[in-house]
MMTF fields as JSON, N, C-alpha, C and O atoms, coordinates in Angstrom:
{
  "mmtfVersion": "1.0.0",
  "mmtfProducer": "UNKNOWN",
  "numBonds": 479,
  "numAtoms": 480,
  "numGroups": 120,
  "numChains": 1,
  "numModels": 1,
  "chainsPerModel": [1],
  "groupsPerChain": [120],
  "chainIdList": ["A"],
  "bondAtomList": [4, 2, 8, 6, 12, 10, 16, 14, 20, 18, 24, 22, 28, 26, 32, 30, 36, 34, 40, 38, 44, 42, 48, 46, 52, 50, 56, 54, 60, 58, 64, 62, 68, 66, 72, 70, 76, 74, 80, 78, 84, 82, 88, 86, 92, 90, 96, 94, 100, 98, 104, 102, 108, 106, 112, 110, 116, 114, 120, 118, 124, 122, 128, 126, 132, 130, 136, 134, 140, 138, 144, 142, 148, 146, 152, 150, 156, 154, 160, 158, 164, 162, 168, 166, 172, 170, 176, 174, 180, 178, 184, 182, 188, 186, 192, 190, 196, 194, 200, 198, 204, 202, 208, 206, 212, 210, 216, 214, 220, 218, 224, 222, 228, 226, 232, 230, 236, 234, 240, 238, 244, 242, 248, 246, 252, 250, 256, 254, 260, 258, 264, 262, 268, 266, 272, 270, 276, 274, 280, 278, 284, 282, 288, 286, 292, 290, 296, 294, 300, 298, 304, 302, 308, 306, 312, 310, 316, 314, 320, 318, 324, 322, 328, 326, 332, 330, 336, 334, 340, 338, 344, 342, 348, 346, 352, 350, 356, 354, 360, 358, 364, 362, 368, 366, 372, 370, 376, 374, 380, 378, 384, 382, 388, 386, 392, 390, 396, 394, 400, 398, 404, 402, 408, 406, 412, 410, 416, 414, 420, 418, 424, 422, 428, 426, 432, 430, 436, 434, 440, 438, 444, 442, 448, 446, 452, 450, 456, 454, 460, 458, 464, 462, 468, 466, 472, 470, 476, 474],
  "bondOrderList": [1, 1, 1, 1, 1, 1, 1, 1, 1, 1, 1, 1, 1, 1, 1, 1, 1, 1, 1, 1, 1, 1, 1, 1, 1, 1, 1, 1, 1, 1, 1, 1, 1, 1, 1, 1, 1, 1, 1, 1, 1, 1, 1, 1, 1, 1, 1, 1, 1, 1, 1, 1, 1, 1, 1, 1, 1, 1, 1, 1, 1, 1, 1, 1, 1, 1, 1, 1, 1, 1, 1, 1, 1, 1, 1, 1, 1, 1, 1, 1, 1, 1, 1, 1, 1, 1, 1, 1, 1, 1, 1, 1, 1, 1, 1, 1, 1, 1, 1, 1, 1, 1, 1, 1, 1, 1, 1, 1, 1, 1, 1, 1, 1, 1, 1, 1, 1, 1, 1],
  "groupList": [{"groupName": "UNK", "atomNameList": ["N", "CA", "C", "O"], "elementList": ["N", "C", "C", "O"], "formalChargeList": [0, 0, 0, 0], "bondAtomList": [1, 0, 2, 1, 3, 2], "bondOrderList": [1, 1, 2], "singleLetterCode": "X", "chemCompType": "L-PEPTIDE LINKING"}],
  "groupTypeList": [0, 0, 0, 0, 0, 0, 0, 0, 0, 0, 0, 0, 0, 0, 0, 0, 0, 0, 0, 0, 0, 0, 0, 0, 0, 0, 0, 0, 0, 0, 0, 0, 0, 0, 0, 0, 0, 0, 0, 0, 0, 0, 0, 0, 0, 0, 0, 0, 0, 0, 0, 0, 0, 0, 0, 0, 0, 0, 0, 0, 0, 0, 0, 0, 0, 0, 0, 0, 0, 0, 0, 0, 0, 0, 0, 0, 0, 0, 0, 0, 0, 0, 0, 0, 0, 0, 0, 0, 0, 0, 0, 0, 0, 0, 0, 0, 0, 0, 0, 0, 0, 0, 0, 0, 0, 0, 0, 0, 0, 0, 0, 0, 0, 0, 0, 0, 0, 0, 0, 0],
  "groupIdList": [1, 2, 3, 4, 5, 6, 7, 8, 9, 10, 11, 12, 13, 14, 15, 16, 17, 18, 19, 20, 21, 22, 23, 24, 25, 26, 27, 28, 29, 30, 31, 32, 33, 34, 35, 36, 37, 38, 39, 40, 41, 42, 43, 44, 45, 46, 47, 48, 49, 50, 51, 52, 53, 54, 55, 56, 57, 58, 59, 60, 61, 62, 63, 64, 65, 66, 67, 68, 69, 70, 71, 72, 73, 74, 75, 76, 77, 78, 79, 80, 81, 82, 83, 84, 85, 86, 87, 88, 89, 90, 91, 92, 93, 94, 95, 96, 97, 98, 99, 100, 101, 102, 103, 104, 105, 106, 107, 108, 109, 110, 111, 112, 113, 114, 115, 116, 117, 118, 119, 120],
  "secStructList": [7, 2, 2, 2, 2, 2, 2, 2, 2, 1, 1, 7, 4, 4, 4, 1, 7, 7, 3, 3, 7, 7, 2, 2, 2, 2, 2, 2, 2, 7, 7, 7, 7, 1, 3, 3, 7, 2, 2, 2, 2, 2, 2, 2, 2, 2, 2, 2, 2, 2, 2, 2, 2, 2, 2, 2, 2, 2, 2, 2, 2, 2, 2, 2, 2, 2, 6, 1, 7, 4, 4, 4, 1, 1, 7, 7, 1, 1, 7, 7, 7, 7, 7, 7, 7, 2, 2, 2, 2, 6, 7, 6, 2, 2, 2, 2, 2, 2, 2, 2, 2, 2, 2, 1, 7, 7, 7, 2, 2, 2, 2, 2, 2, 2, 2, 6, 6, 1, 7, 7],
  "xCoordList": [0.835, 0.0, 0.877, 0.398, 1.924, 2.738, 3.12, 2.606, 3.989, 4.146, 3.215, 3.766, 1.846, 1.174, 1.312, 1.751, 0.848, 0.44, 2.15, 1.855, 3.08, 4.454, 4.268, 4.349, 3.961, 3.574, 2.599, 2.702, 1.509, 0.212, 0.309, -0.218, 0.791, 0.904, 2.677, 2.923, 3.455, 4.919, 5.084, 5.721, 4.617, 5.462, 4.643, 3.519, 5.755, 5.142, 3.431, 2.899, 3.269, 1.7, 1.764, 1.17, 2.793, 3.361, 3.318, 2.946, 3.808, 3.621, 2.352, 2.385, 1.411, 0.37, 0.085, 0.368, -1.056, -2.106, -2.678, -3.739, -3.022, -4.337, -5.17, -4.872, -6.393, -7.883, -8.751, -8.567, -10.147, -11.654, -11.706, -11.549, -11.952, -12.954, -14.509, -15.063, -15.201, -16.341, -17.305, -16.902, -18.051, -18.933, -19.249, -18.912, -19.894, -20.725, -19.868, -20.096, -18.755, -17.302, -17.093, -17.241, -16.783, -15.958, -17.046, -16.795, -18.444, -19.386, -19.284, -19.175, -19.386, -19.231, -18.178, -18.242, -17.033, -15.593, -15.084, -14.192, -15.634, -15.488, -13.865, -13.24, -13.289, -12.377, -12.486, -12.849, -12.28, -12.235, -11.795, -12.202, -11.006, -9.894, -10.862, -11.904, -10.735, -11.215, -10.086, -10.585, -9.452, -8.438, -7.865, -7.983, -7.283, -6.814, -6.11, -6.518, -4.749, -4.181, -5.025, -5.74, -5.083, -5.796, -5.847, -6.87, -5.069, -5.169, -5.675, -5.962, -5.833, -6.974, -8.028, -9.041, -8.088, -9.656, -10.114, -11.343, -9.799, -10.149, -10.303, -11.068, -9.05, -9.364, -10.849, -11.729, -10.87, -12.249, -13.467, -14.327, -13.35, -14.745, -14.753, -15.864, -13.97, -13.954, -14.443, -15.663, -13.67, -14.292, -15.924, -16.603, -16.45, -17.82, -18.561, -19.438, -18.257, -18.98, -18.906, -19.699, -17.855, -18.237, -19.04, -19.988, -19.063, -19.818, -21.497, -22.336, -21.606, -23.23, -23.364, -24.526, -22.535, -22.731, -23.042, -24.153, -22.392, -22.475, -23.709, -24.348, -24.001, -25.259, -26.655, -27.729, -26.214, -27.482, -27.77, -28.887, -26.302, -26.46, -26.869, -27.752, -26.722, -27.34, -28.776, -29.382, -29.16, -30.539, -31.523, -32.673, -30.57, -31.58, -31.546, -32.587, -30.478, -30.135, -31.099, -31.598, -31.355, -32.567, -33.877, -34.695, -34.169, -35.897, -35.834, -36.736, -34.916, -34.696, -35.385, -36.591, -34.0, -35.155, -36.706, -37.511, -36.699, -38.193, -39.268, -40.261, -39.033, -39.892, -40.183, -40.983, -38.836, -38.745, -40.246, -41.291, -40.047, -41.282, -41.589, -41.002, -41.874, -41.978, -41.366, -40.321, -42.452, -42.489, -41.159, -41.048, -40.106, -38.765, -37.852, -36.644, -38.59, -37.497, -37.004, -35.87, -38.093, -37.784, -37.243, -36.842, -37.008, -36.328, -34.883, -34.664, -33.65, -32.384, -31.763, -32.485, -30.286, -29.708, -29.259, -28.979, -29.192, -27.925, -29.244, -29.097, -30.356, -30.8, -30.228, -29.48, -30.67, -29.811, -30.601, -31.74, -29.1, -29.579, -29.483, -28.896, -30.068, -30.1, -28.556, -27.542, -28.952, -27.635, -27.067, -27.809, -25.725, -25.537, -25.666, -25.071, -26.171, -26.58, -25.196, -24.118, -25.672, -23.779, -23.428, -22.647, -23.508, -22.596, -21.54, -20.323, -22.535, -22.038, -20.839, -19.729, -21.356, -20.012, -18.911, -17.769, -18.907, -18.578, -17.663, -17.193, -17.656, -16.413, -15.397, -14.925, -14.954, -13.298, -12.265, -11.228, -12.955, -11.679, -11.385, -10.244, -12.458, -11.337, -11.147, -10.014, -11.273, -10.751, -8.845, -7.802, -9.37, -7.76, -6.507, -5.295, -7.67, -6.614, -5.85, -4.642, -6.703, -6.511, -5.517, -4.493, -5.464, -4.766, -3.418, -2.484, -3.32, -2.291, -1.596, -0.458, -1.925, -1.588, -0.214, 0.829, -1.195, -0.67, 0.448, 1.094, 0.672, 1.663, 2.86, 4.074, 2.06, 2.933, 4.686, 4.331, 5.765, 6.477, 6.544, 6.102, 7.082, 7.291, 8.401, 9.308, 7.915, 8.994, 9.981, 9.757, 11.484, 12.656, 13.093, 13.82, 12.322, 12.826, 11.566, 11.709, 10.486, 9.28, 10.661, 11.076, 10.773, 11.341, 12.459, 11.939, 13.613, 14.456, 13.578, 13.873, 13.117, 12.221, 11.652, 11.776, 11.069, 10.66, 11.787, 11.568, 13.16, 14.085, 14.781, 15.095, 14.916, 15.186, 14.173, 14.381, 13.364, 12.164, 12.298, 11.676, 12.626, 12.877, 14.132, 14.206, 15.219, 16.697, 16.546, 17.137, 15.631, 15.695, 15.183, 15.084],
  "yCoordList": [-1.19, 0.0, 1.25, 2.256, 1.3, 2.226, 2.617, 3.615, 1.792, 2.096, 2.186, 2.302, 2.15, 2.915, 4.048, 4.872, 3.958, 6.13, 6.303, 7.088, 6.206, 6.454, 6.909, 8.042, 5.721, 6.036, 6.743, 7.38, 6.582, 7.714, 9.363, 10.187, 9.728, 10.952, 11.499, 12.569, 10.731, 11.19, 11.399, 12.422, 10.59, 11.098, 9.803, 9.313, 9.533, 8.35, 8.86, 9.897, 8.031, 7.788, 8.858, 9.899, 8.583, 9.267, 10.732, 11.437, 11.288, 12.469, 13.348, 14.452, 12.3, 13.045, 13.384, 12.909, 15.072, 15.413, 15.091, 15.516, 14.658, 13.82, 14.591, 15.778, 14.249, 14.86, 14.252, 13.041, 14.891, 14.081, 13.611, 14.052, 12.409, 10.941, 11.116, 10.826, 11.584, 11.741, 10.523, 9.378, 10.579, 9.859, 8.679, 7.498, 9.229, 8.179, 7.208, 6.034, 7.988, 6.789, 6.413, 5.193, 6.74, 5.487, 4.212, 3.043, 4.915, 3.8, 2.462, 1.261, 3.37, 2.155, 1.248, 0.027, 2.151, 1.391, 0.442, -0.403, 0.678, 0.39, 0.924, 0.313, 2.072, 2.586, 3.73, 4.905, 3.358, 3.919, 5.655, 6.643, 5.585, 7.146, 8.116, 7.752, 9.177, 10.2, 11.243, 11.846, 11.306, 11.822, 10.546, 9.477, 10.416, 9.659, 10.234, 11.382, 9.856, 10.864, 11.154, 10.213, 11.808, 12.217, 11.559, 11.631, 10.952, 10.22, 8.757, 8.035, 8.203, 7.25, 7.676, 7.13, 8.52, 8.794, 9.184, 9.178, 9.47, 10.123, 8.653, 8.573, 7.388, 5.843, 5.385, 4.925, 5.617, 5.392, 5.657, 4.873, 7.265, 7.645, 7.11, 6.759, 7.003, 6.33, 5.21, 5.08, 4.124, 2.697, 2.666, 1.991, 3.293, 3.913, 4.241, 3.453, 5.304, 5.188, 4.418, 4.283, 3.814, 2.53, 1.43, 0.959, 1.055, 0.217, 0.371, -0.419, 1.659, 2.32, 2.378, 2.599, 2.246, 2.619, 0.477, -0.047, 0.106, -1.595, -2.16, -3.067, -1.744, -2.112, -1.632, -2.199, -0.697, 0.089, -0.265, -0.142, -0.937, -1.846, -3.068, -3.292, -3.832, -4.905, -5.149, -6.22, -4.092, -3.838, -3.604, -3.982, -2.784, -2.172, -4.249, -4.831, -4.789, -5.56, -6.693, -7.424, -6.87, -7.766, -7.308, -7.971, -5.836, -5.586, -6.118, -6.937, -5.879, -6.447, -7.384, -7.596, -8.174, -9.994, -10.157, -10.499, -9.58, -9.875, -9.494, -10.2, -8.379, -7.908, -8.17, -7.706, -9.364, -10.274, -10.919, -10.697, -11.764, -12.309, -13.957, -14.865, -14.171, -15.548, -16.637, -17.281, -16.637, -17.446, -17.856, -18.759, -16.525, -16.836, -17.683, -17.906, -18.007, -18.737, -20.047, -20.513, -20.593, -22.111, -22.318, -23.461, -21.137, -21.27, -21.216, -20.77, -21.833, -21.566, -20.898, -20.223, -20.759, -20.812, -21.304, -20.969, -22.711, -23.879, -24.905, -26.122, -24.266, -25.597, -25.862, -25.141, -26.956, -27.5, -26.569, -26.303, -26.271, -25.825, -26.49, -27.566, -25.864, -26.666, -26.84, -26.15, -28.015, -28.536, -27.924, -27.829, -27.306, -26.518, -26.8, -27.841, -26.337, -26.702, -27.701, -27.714, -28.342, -29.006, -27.892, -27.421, -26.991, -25.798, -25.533, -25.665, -25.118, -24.204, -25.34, -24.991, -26.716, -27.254, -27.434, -27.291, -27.684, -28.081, -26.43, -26.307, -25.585, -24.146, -24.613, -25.441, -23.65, -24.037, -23.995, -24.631, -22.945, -22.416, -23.422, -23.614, -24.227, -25.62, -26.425, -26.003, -26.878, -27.521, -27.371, -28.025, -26.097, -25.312, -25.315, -25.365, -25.204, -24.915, -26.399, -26.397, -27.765, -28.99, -29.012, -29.605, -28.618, -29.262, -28.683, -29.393, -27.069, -26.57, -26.852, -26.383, -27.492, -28.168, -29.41, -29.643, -30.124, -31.589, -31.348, -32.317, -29.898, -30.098, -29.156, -29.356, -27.958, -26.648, -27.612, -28.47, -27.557, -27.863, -27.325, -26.179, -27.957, -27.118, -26.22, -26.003, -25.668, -24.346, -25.124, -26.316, -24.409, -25.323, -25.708, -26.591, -24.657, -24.718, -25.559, -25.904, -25.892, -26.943, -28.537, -29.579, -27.982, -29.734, -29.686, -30.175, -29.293, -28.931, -29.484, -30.605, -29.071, -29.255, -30.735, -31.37, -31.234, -32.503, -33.475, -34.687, -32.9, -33.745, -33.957, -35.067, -32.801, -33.19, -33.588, -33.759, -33.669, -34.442, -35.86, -36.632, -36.453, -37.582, -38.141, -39.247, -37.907, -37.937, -38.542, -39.554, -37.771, -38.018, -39.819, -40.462],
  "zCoordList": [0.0, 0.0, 0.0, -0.522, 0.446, 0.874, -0.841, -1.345, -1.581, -2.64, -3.836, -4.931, -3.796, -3.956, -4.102, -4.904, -3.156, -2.309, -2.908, -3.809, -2.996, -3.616, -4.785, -5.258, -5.286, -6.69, -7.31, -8.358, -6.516, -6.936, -6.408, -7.155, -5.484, -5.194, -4.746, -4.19, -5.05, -5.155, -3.668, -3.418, -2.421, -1.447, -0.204, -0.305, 0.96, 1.304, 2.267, 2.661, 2.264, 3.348, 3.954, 3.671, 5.185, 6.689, 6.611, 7.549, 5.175, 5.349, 4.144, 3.601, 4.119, 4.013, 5.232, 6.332, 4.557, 5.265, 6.298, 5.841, 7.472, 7.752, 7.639, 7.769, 7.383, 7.281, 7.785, 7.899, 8.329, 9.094, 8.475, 7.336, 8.712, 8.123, 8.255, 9.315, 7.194, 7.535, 8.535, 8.33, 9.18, 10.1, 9.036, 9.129, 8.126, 7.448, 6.777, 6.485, 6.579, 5.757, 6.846, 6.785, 8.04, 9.139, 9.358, 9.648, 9.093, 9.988, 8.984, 9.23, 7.509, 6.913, 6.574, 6.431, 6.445, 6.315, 7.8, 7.726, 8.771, 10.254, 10.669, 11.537, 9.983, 10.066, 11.979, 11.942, 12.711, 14.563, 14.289, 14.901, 13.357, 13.347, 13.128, 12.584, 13.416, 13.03, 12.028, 11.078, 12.148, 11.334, 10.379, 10.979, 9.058, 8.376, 7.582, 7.404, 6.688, 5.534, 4.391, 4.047, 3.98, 2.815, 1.808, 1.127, 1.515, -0.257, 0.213, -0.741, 1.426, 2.0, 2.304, 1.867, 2.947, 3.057, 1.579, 1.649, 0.468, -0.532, -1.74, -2.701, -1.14, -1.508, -1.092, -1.82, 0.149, 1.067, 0.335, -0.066, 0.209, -0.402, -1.801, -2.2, -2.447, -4.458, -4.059, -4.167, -3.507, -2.787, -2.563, -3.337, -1.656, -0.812, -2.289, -2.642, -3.104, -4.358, -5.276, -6.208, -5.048, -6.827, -5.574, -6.201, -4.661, -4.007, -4.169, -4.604, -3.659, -4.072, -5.743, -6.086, -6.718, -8.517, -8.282, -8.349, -8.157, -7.987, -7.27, -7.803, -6.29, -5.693, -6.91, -7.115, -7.375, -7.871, -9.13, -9.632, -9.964, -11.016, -10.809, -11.637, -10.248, -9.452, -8.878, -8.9, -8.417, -8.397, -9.559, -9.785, -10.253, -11.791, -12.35, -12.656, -12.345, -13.08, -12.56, -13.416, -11.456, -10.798, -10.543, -9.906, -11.176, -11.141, -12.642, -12.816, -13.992, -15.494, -15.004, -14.874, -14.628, -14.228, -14.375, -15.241, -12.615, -12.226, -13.312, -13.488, -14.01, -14.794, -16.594, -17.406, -16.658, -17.843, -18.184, -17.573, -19.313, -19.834, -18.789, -19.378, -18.274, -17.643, -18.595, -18.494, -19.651, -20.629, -21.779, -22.608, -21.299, -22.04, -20.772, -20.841, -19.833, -19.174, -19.741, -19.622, -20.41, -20.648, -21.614, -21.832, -22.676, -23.744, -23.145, -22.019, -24.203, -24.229, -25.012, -25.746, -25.233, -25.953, -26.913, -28.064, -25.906, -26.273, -27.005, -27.121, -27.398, -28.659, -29.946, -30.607, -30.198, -31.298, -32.579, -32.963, -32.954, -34.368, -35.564, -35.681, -36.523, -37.964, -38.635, -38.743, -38.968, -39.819, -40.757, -41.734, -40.94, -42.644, -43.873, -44.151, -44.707, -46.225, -46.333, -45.739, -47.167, -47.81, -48.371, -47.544, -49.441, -49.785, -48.725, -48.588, -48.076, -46.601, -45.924, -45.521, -45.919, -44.836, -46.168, -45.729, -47.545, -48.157, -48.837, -49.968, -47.943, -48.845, -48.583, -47.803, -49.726, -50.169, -49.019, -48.831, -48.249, -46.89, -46.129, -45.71, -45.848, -44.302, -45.554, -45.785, -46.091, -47.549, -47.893, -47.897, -48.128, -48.473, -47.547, -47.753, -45.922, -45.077, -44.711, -44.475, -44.677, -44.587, -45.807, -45.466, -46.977, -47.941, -47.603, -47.23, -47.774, -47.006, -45.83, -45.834, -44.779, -43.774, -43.853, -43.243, -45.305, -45.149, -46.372, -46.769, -47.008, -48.312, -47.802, -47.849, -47.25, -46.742, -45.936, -45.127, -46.039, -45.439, -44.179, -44.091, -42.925, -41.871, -41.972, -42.777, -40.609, -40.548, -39.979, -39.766, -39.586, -39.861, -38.244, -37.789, -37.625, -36.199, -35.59, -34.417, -36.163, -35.726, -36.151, -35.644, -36.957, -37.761, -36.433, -35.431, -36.248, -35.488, -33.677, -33.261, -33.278, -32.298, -32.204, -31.157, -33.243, -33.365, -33.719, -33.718, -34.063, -34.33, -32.645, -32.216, -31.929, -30.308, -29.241, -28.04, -29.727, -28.957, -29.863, -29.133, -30.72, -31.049, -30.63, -31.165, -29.893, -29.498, -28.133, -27.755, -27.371, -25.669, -25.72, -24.675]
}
């Protein structure tokens, strides 16, 4: 934490500021101090608000739910879909890439590699 606060405000912890800890940040952080350095209490409160932005997405995100269609529950995703035309499984591209595969020579340091894995 220390190098942090080093790194984020160019100077250690110890000689920040201290500043009031507001009431409502200690109650919730369960932080005792009333005084704290500044670039923590100022961690504190950013913390304290993305917590309340998170709760409140979470909420919006579970009235969505509740207020969904019933009737799309039972559907999925994951049903089976229709089979591809033969055209469609039958293009040139995995074709090409299979043929290319089995003619393309390897590269020299694959061959090299498979020649010392054949040695041990």
């Amino acid at each position: 934490l220390e190098e942090l606060r080093r790194t984020a405000y160019g100077r250690d912890g110890s000689t920040a500021p201290l500043v009031e800890v507001p009431a409502d940040l200690r109650a919730r952080t369960g932080y005792d101090e009333a005084e704290l350095p500044a670039p923590l209490v100022a961690l504190l409160a950013e913390e304290a608000r993305l917590v309340d932005e998170g709760q409140a997405l979470l909420a919006a995100e579970r009235h969505a739910d509740e207020a969904a269609d019933p009737s799309d529950h039972d559907r999925t995703t994951d049903g089976l879909l229709p089979a591809p035309s033969r055209r469609r499984a039958l293009r040139p591209g995995p074709l090409a890439a299979l043929a290319a595969g089995l003619l393309v020579p390897r590269h020299p340091a694959r061959r090299q590699l498979a020649l010392a894995r054949d040695h041990r």
